[in-house]
Amino acid sequence: RPKRLWIDAICINQDDIQERESQVDIMRHIYRSATDVIAWIGEDNSPRDERGVAFLQQLRVRTVCTGDWPRGLVKATAKLEPETFLWLLSTAPSGVFTSPWFDLLSIFERPWFSRIWTVQEVVMGRSVGVWCGCHGIEWMDICYCAVFILRHATHALRNLAKLDTLDSHDLQGLGLRIYHWQRLIAAAKKIHVVGLFTS
């Protein structure tokens, strides 16, 4: 059975301001009527992108979510086990810039996540998938990841003083990790707002 595709970047003349404005008014109806909505966030231009997608999906599995989102997620992850906390802060031997969180940041920092008009894609769509190059991501995986970051980042960093497994020479690397946490939190807040509408 042939499928009908509506692609905003192609179906709307991007150089015609009047056409763009008129199409914006009906786009919510198009997304609401679509069987599936595919949000394209760009090419996977580096190994970081592929690792970021894989880590995002792994993070949802590690949270062991139960019940409805987001309440079930918050309940299921109310307390961080020490080994989970250390896993969150872990980096590869070569340094913080190979950290899985840094890879994840390459996904969240894409322009798609900061464009206000993309909100209606995931709010109005009945079934939403996100594509980064040839890698598919479930929208709810992104929402789970965002909530997990928002739920635990501040709490986890407050408990740094309680850890006796970090040596003093780790402080510089830890500072960089905290910096990346802050950037992730900023990106996650945007996703969380949209996720509240789709829960």
PDB file of C-alpha atoms in Angstrom:
ATOM      1  CA  ARG A   1       0.000   0.000   0.000  1.00  0.00           C
ATOM      2  CA  PRO A   2       1.516   3.365  -1.014  1.00  0.00           C
ATOM      3  CA  LYS A   3       2.254   5.825   1.783  1.00  0.00           C
ATOM      4  CA  ARG A   4       1.723   9.557   1.632  1.00  0.00           C
ATOM      5  CA  LEU A   5       4.506  11.681   3.067  1.00  0.00           C
ATOM      6  CA  TRP A   6       4.277  15.323   4.067  1.00  0.00           C
ATOM      7  CA  ILE A   7       7.715  16.849   4.665  1.00  0.00           C
ATOM      8  CA  ASP A   8       7.602  20.433   5.866  1.00  0.00           C
ATOM      9  CA  ALA A   9      11.010  21.390   4.459  1.00  0.00           C
ATOM     10  CA  ILE A  10       9.899  20.214   1.001  1.00  0.00           C
ATOM     11  CA  CYS A  11       6.147  20.844   0.978  1.00  0.00           C
ATOM     12  CA  ILE A  12       6.491  24.434   2.175  1.00  0.00           C
ATOM     13  CA  ASN A  13       8.321  26.980   0.058  1.00  0.00           C
ATOM     14  CA  GLN A  14      10.843  28.177   2.619  1.00  0.00           C
ATOM     15  CA  ASP A  15      11.560  31.323   0.577  1.00  0.00           C
ATOM     16  CA  ASP A  16       7.906  32.429   0.517  1.00  0.00           C
ATOM     17  CA  ILE A  17       7.160  34.093   3.858  1.00  0.00           C
ATOM     18  CA  GLN A  18       3.420  34.338   3.177  1.00  0.00           C
ATOM     19  CA  GLU A  19       3.186  30.649   2.344  1.00  0.00           C
ATOM     20  CA  ARG A  20       5.212  29.720   5.392  1.00  0.00           C
ATOM     21  CA  GLU A  21       2.929  31.729   7.684  1.00  0.00           C
ATOM     22  CA  SER A  22      -0.228  30.226   6.190  1.00  0.00           C
ATOM     23  CA  GLN A  23       1.153  26.688   6.472  1.00  0.00           C
ATOM     24  CA  VAL A  24       2.112  27.149  10.108  1.00  0.00           C
ATOM     25  CA  ASP A  25      -1.581  27.603  10.937  1.00  0.00           C
ATOM     26  CA  ILE A  26      -2.499  24.177   9.529  1.00  0.00           C
ATOM     27  CA  MET A  27       0.578  22.211  10.547  1.00  0.00           C
ATOM     28  CA  ARG A  28      -0.936  21.142  13.862  1.00  0.00           C
ATOM     29  CA  HIS A  29      -3.828  19.544  11.959  1.00  0.00           C
ATOM     30  CA  ILE A  30      -1.382  17.740   9.692  1.00  0.00           C
ATOM     31  CA  TYR A  31       0.576  16.350  12.638  1.00  0.00           C
ATOM     32  CA  ARG A  32      -2.612  15.366  14.476  1.00  0.00           C
ATOM     33  CA  SER A  33      -3.924  13.507  11.421  1.00  0.00           C
ATOM     34  CA  ALA A  34      -0.666  11.719  10.639  1.00  0.00           C
ATOM     35  CA  THR A  35      -0.367   8.012  11.350  1.00  0.00           C
ATOM     36  CA  ASP A  36       3.266   8.533  12.316  1.00  0.00           C
ATOM     37  CA  VAL A  37       5.337  11.663  12.870  1.00  0.00           C
ATOM     38  CA  ILE A  38       9.049  11.470  12.195  1.00  0.00           C
ATOM     39  CA  ALA A  39      11.209  14.206  13.684  1.00  0.00           C
ATOM     40  CA  TRP A  40      14.474  14.516  11.773  1.00  0.00           C
ATOM     41  CA  ILE A  41      17.182  16.063  13.948  1.00  0.00           C
ATOM     42  CA  GLY A  42      19.960  15.813  11.373  1.00  0.00           C
ATOM     43  CA  GLU A  43      22.737  13.563  10.140  1.00  0.00           C
ATOM     44  CA  ASP A  44      24.883  11.419  12.397  1.00  0.00           C
ATOM     45  CA  ASN A  45      28.093  13.180  11.532  1.00  0.00           C
ATOM     46  CA  SER A  46      30.453  11.565  14.009  1.00  0.00           C
ATOM     47  CA  PRO A  47      30.910   8.458  16.171  1.00  0.00           C
ATOM     48  CA  ARG A  48      29.774  10.621  19.112  1.00  0.00           C
ATOM     49  CA  ASP A  49      26.272  10.771  17.645  1.00  0.00           C
ATOM     50  CA  GLU A  50      25.999   6.996  17.388  1.00  0.00           C
ATOM     51  CA  ARG A  51      27.349   6.551  20.907  1.00  0.00           C
ATOM     52  CA  GLY A  52      24.982   9.249  22.179  1.00  0.00           C
ATOM     53  CA  VAL A  53      21.951   7.438  20.744  1.00  0.00           C
ATOM     54  CA  ALA A  54      23.107   4.120  22.216  1.00  0.00           C
ATOM     55  CA  PHE A  55      23.722   5.676  25.641  1.00  0.00           C
ATOM     56  CA  LEU A  56      20.329   7.381  25.612  1.00  0.00           C
ATOM     57  CA  GLN A  57      18.630   4.025  25.054  1.00  0.00           C
ATOM     58  CA  GLN A  58      20.843   2.354  27.654  1.00  0.00           C
ATOM     59  CA  LEU A  59      19.934   4.996  30.219  1.00  0.00           C
ATOM     60  CA  ARG A  60      16.242   4.166  29.960  1.00  0.00           C
ATOM     61  CA  VAL A  61      16.977   0.488  30.577  1.00  0.00           C
ATOM     62  CA  ARG A  62      19.119   1.283  33.616  1.00  0.00           C
ATOM     63  CA  THR A  63      16.390   3.368  35.257  1.00  0.00           C
ATOM     64  CA  VAL A  64      14.169   0.260  35.498  1.00  0.00           C
ATOM     65  CA  CYS A  65      11.043   2.337  35.034  1.00  0.00           C
ATOM     66  CA  THR A  66       7.686   1.159  36.300  1.00  0.00           C
ATOM     67  CA  GLY A  67       4.200   2.603  36.037  1.00  0.00           C
ATOM     68  CA  ASP A  68       3.138   5.654  34.107  1.00  0.00           C
ATOM     69  CA  TRP A  69       5.575   8.349  33.026  1.00  0.00           C
ATOM     70  CA  PRO A  70       6.743  10.592  34.553  1.00  0.00           C
ATOM     71  CA  ARG A  71       5.384   9.736  38.017  1.00  0.00           C
ATOM     72  CA  GLY A  72       6.443   6.101  37.780  1.00  0.00           C
ATOM     73  CA  LEU A  73       9.917   7.086  36.660  1.00  0.00           C
ATOM     74  CA  VAL A  74      10.437   9.475  39.545  1.00  0.00           C
ATOM     75  CA  LYS A  75       9.195   6.863  42.016  1.00  0.00           C
ATOM     76  CA  ALA A  76      11.350   4.117  40.532  1.00  0.00           C
ATOM     77  CA  THR A  77      14.484   6.252  40.684  1.00  0.00           C
ATOM     78  CA  ALA A  78      13.826   8.030  43.981  1.00  0.00           C
ATOM     79  CA  LYS A  79      17.229   7.048  45.373  1.00  0.00           C
ATOM     80  CA  LEU A  80      20.514   6.534  43.590  1.00  0.00           C
ATOM     81  CA  GLU A  81      22.504   3.446  44.470  1.00  0.00           C
ATOM     82  CA  PRO A  82      26.232   4.235  44.925  1.00  0.00           C
ATOM     83  CA  GLU A  83      27.253   2.106  41.958  1.00  0.00           C
ATOM     84  CA  THR A  84      24.691   3.852  39.747  1.00  0.00           C
ATOM     85  CA  PHE A  85      25.966   7.242  40.838  1.00  0.00           C
ATOM     86  CA  LEU A  86      29.548   6.262  40.058  1.00  0.00           C
ATOM     87  CA  TRP A  87      28.400   4.953  36.691  1.00  0.00           C
ATOM     88  CA  LEU A  88      26.855   8.334  35.925  1.00  0.00           C
ATOM     89  CA  LEU A  89      30.128  10.080  36.715  1.00  0.00           C
ATOM     90  CA  SER A  90      32.377   7.561  35.018  1.00  0.00           C
ATOM     91  CA  THR A  91      34.578   8.523  32.097  1.00  0.00           C
ATOM     92  CA  ALA A  92      36.813   6.597  29.762  1.00  0.00           C
ATOM     93  CA  PRO A  93      40.532   6.474  30.665  1.00  0.00           C
ATOM     94  CA  SER A  94      41.378   8.961  27.923  1.00  0.00           C
ATOM     95  CA  GLY A  95      39.394  11.686  29.676  1.00  0.00           C
ATOM     96  CA  VAL A  96      36.081  13.436  30.121  1.00  0.00           C
ATOM     97  CA  PHE A  97      35.649  14.238  26.438  1.00  0.00           C
ATOM     98  CA  THR A  98      34.978  10.573  25.720  1.00  0.00           C
ATOM     99  CA  SER A  99      32.385  10.421  28.490  1.00  0.00           C
ATOM    100  CA  PRO A 100      29.017   8.950  27.440  1.00  0.00           C
ATOM    101  CA  TRP A 101      27.381  12.094  28.820  1.00  0.00           C
ATOM    102  CA  PHE A 102      29.438  14.194  26.432  1.00  0.00           C
ATOM    103  CA  ASP A 103      28.237  11.935  23.613  1.00  0.00           C
ATOM    104  CA  LEU A 104      24.660  12.415  24.779  1.00  0.00           C
ATOM    105  CA  LEU A 105      25.180  16.163  24.739  1.00  0.00           C
ATOM    106  CA  SER A 106      25.886  15.970  21.010  1.00  0.00           C
ATOM    107  CA  ILE A 107      22.277  14.807  20.581  1.00  0.00           C
ATOM    108  CA  PHE A 108      20.607  17.301  22.932  1.00  0.00           C
ATOM    109  CA  GLU A 109      22.513  20.311  21.598  1.00  0.00           C
ATOM    110  CA  ARG A 110      21.173  19.937  18.072  1.00  0.00           C
ATOM    111  CA  PRO A 111      19.186  22.949  16.794  1.00  0.00           C
ATOM    112  CA  TRP A 112      15.976  20.883  16.580  1.00  0.00           C
ATOM    113  CA  PHE A 113      15.696  20.858  20.387  1.00  0.00           C
ATOM    114  CA  SER A 114      15.825  24.663  20.624  1.00  0.00           C
ATOM    115  CA  ARG A 115      13.300  25.459  17.881  1.00  0.00           C
ATOM    116  CA  ILE A 116       9.929  26.381  19.318  1.00  0.00           C
ATOM    117  CA  TRP A 117       7.899  25.308  16.285  1.00  0.00           C
ATOM    118  CA  THR A 118       9.071  21.704  16.606  1.00  0.00           C
ATOM    119  CA  VAL A 119       7.050  21.385  19.816  1.00  0.00           C
ATOM    120  CA  GLN A 120       3.835  20.744  17.892  1.00  0.00           C
ATOM    121  CA  GLU A 121       5.427  17.778  16.133  1.00  0.00           C
ATOM    122  CA  VAL A 122       5.650  15.784  19.352  1.00  0.00           C
ATOM    123  CA  VAL A 123       2.626  17.302  21.104  1.00  0.00           C
ATOM    124  CA  MET A 124       0.189  16.723  18.247  1.00  0.00           C
ATOM    125  CA  GLY A 125       1.646  13.521  16.836  1.00  0.00           C
ATOM    126  CA  ARG A 126      -0.019  10.270  17.856  1.00  0.00           C
ATOM    127  CA  SER A 127       3.112   8.203  17.273  1.00  0.00           C
ATOM    128  CA  VAL A 128       6.427  10.064  17.278  1.00  0.00           C
ATOM    129  CA  GLY A 129       9.847   8.795  16.310  1.00  0.00           C
ATOM    130  CA  VAL A 130      13.077  10.771  16.245  1.00  0.00           C
ATOM    131  CA  TRP A 131      15.769  10.086  13.681  1.00  0.00           C
ATOM    132  CA  CYS A 132      19.422  11.050  13.871  1.00  0.00           C
ATOM    133  CA  GLY A 133      20.915   9.940  10.589  1.00  0.00           C
ATOM    134  CA  CYS A 134      20.033   6.257  10.245  1.00  0.00           C
ATOM    135  CA  HIS A 135      19.472   5.822  13.995  1.00  0.00           C
ATOM    136  CA  GLY A 136      15.890   5.772  15.251  1.00  0.00           C
ATOM    137  CA  ILE A 137      15.024   6.965  18.761  1.00  0.00           C
ATOM    138  CA  GLU A 138      11.686   6.632  20.525  1.00  0.00           C
ATOM    139  CA  TRP A 139      10.441  10.020  21.722  1.00  0.00           C
ATOM    140  CA  MET A 140       9.668   8.545  25.121  1.00  0.00           C
ATOM    141  CA  ASP A 141      13.276   7.373  25.436  1.00  0.00           C
ATOM    142  CA  ILE A 142      14.289  11.021  25.111  1.00  0.00           C
ATOM    143  CA  CYS A 143      11.684  12.047  27.702  1.00  0.00           C
ATOM    144  CA  TYR A 144      12.824   9.372  30.166  1.00  0.00           C
ATOM    145  CA  CYS A 145      16.400  10.518  29.728  1.00  0.00           C
ATOM    146  CA  ALA A 146      15.486  14.174  30.297  1.00  0.00           C
ATOM    147  CA  VAL A 147      13.504  13.406  33.459  1.00  0.00           C
ATOM    148  CA  PHE A 148      16.274  11.189  34.799  1.00  0.00           C
ATOM    149  CA  ILE A 149      18.812  13.989  34.352  1.00  0.00           C
ATOM    150  CA  LEU A 150      16.538  16.587  35.960  1.00  0.00           C
ATOM    151  CA  ARG A 151      15.587  14.271  38.817  1.00  0.00           C
ATOM    152  CA  HIS A 152      19.084  13.225  39.791  1.00  0.00           C
ATOM    153  CA  ALA A 153      21.686  15.748  38.674  1.00  0.00           C
ATOM    154  CA  THR A 154      21.385  18.193  41.583  1.00  0.00           C
ATOM    155  CA  HIS A 155      20.769  15.442  44.129  1.00  0.00           C
ATOM    156  CA  ALA A 156      23.759  13.451  42.902  1.00  0.00           C
ATOM    157  CA  LEU A 157      26.177  16.358  42.855  1.00  0.00           C
ATOM    158  CA  ARG A 158      25.182  17.319  46.407  1.00  0.00           C
ATOM    159  CA  ASN A 159      26.347  13.910  47.565  1.00  0.00           C
ATOM    160  CA  LEU A 160      29.872  14.218  46.168  1.00  0.00           C
ATOM    161  CA  ALA A 161      31.266  14.847  49.649  1.00  0.00           C
ATOM    162  CA  LYS A 162      29.934  11.474  50.812  1.00  0.00           C
ATOM    163  CA  LEU A 163      31.992   9.542  48.282  1.00  0.00           C
ATOM    164  CA  ASP A 164      35.323   8.170  49.472  1.00  0.00           C
ATOM    165  CA  THR A 165      36.115   6.501  46.147  1.00  0.00           C
ATOM    166  CA  LEU A 166      37.271   9.701  44.403  1.00  0.00           C
ATOM    167  CA  ASP A 167      40.899  10.751  44.779  1.00  0.00           C
ATOM    168  CA  SER A 168      41.994  14.379  44.948  1.00  0.00           C
ATOM    169  CA  HIS A 169      43.595  14.180  41.497  1.00  0.00           C
ATOM    170  CA  ASP A 170      40.141  13.475  40.061  1.00  0.00           C
ATOM    171  CA  LEU A 171      38.855  16.953  40.937  1.00  0.00           C
ATOM    172  CA  GLN A 172      39.747  18.569  37.627  1.00  0.00           C
ATOM    173  CA  GLY A 173      38.019  15.846  35.653  1.00  0.00           C
ATOM    174  CA  LEU A 174      35.099  15.976  38.059  1.00  0.00           C
ATOM    175  CA  GLY A 175      34.778  19.722  37.489  1.00  0.00           C
ATOM    176  CA  LEU A 176      34.506  19.111  33.762  1.00  0.00           C
ATOM    177  CA  ARG A 177      31.876  16.445  34.353  1.00  0.00           C
ATOM    178  CA  ILE A 178      29.824  18.853  36.459  1.00  0.00           C
ATOM    179  CA  TYR A 179      30.112  21.426  33.671  1.00  0.00           C
ATOM    180  CA  HIS A 180      28.733  18.904  31.193  1.00  0.00           C
ATOM    181  CA  TRP A 181      25.976  17.968  33.658  1.00  0.00           C
ATOM    182  CA  GLN A 182      24.889  21.618  33.740  1.00  0.00           C
ATOM    183  CA  ARG A 183      24.729  21.765  29.947  1.00  0.00           C
ATOM    184  CA  LEU A 184      22.735  18.535  29.869  1.00  0.00           C
ATOM    185  CA  ILE A 185      20.307  19.865  32.479  1.00  0.00           C
ATOM    186  CA  ALA A 186      19.661  22.981  30.385  1.00  0.00           C
ATOM    187  CA  ALA A 187      18.871  20.841  27.342  1.00  0.00           C
ATOM    188  CA  ALA A 188      16.803  18.368  29.346  1.00  0.00           C
ATOM    189  CA  LYS A 189      14.548  21.108  30.725  1.00  0.00           C
ATOM    190  CA  LYS A 190      13.347  21.926  27.214  1.00  0.00           C
ATOM    191  CA  ILE A 191      12.559  18.280  26.510  1.00  0.00           C
ATOM    192  CA  HIS A 192      10.843  17.804  29.879  1.00  0.00           C
ATOM    193  CA  VAL A 193       8.393  20.648  29.207  1.00  0.00           C
ATOM    194  CA  VAL A 194       7.282  18.994  25.984  1.00  0.00           C
ATOM    195  CA  GLY A 195       7.191  15.589  27.650  1.00  0.00           C
ATOM    196  CA  LEU A 196       4.647  16.821  30.181  1.00  0.00           C
ATOM    197  CA  PHE A 197       2.243  17.476  27.312  1.00  0.00           C
ATOM    198  CA  THR A 198       2.742  13.994  25.857  1.00  0.00           C
ATOM    199  CA  SER A 199       2.534  11.923  29.027  1.00  0.00           C
TER     200      SER A 199
END
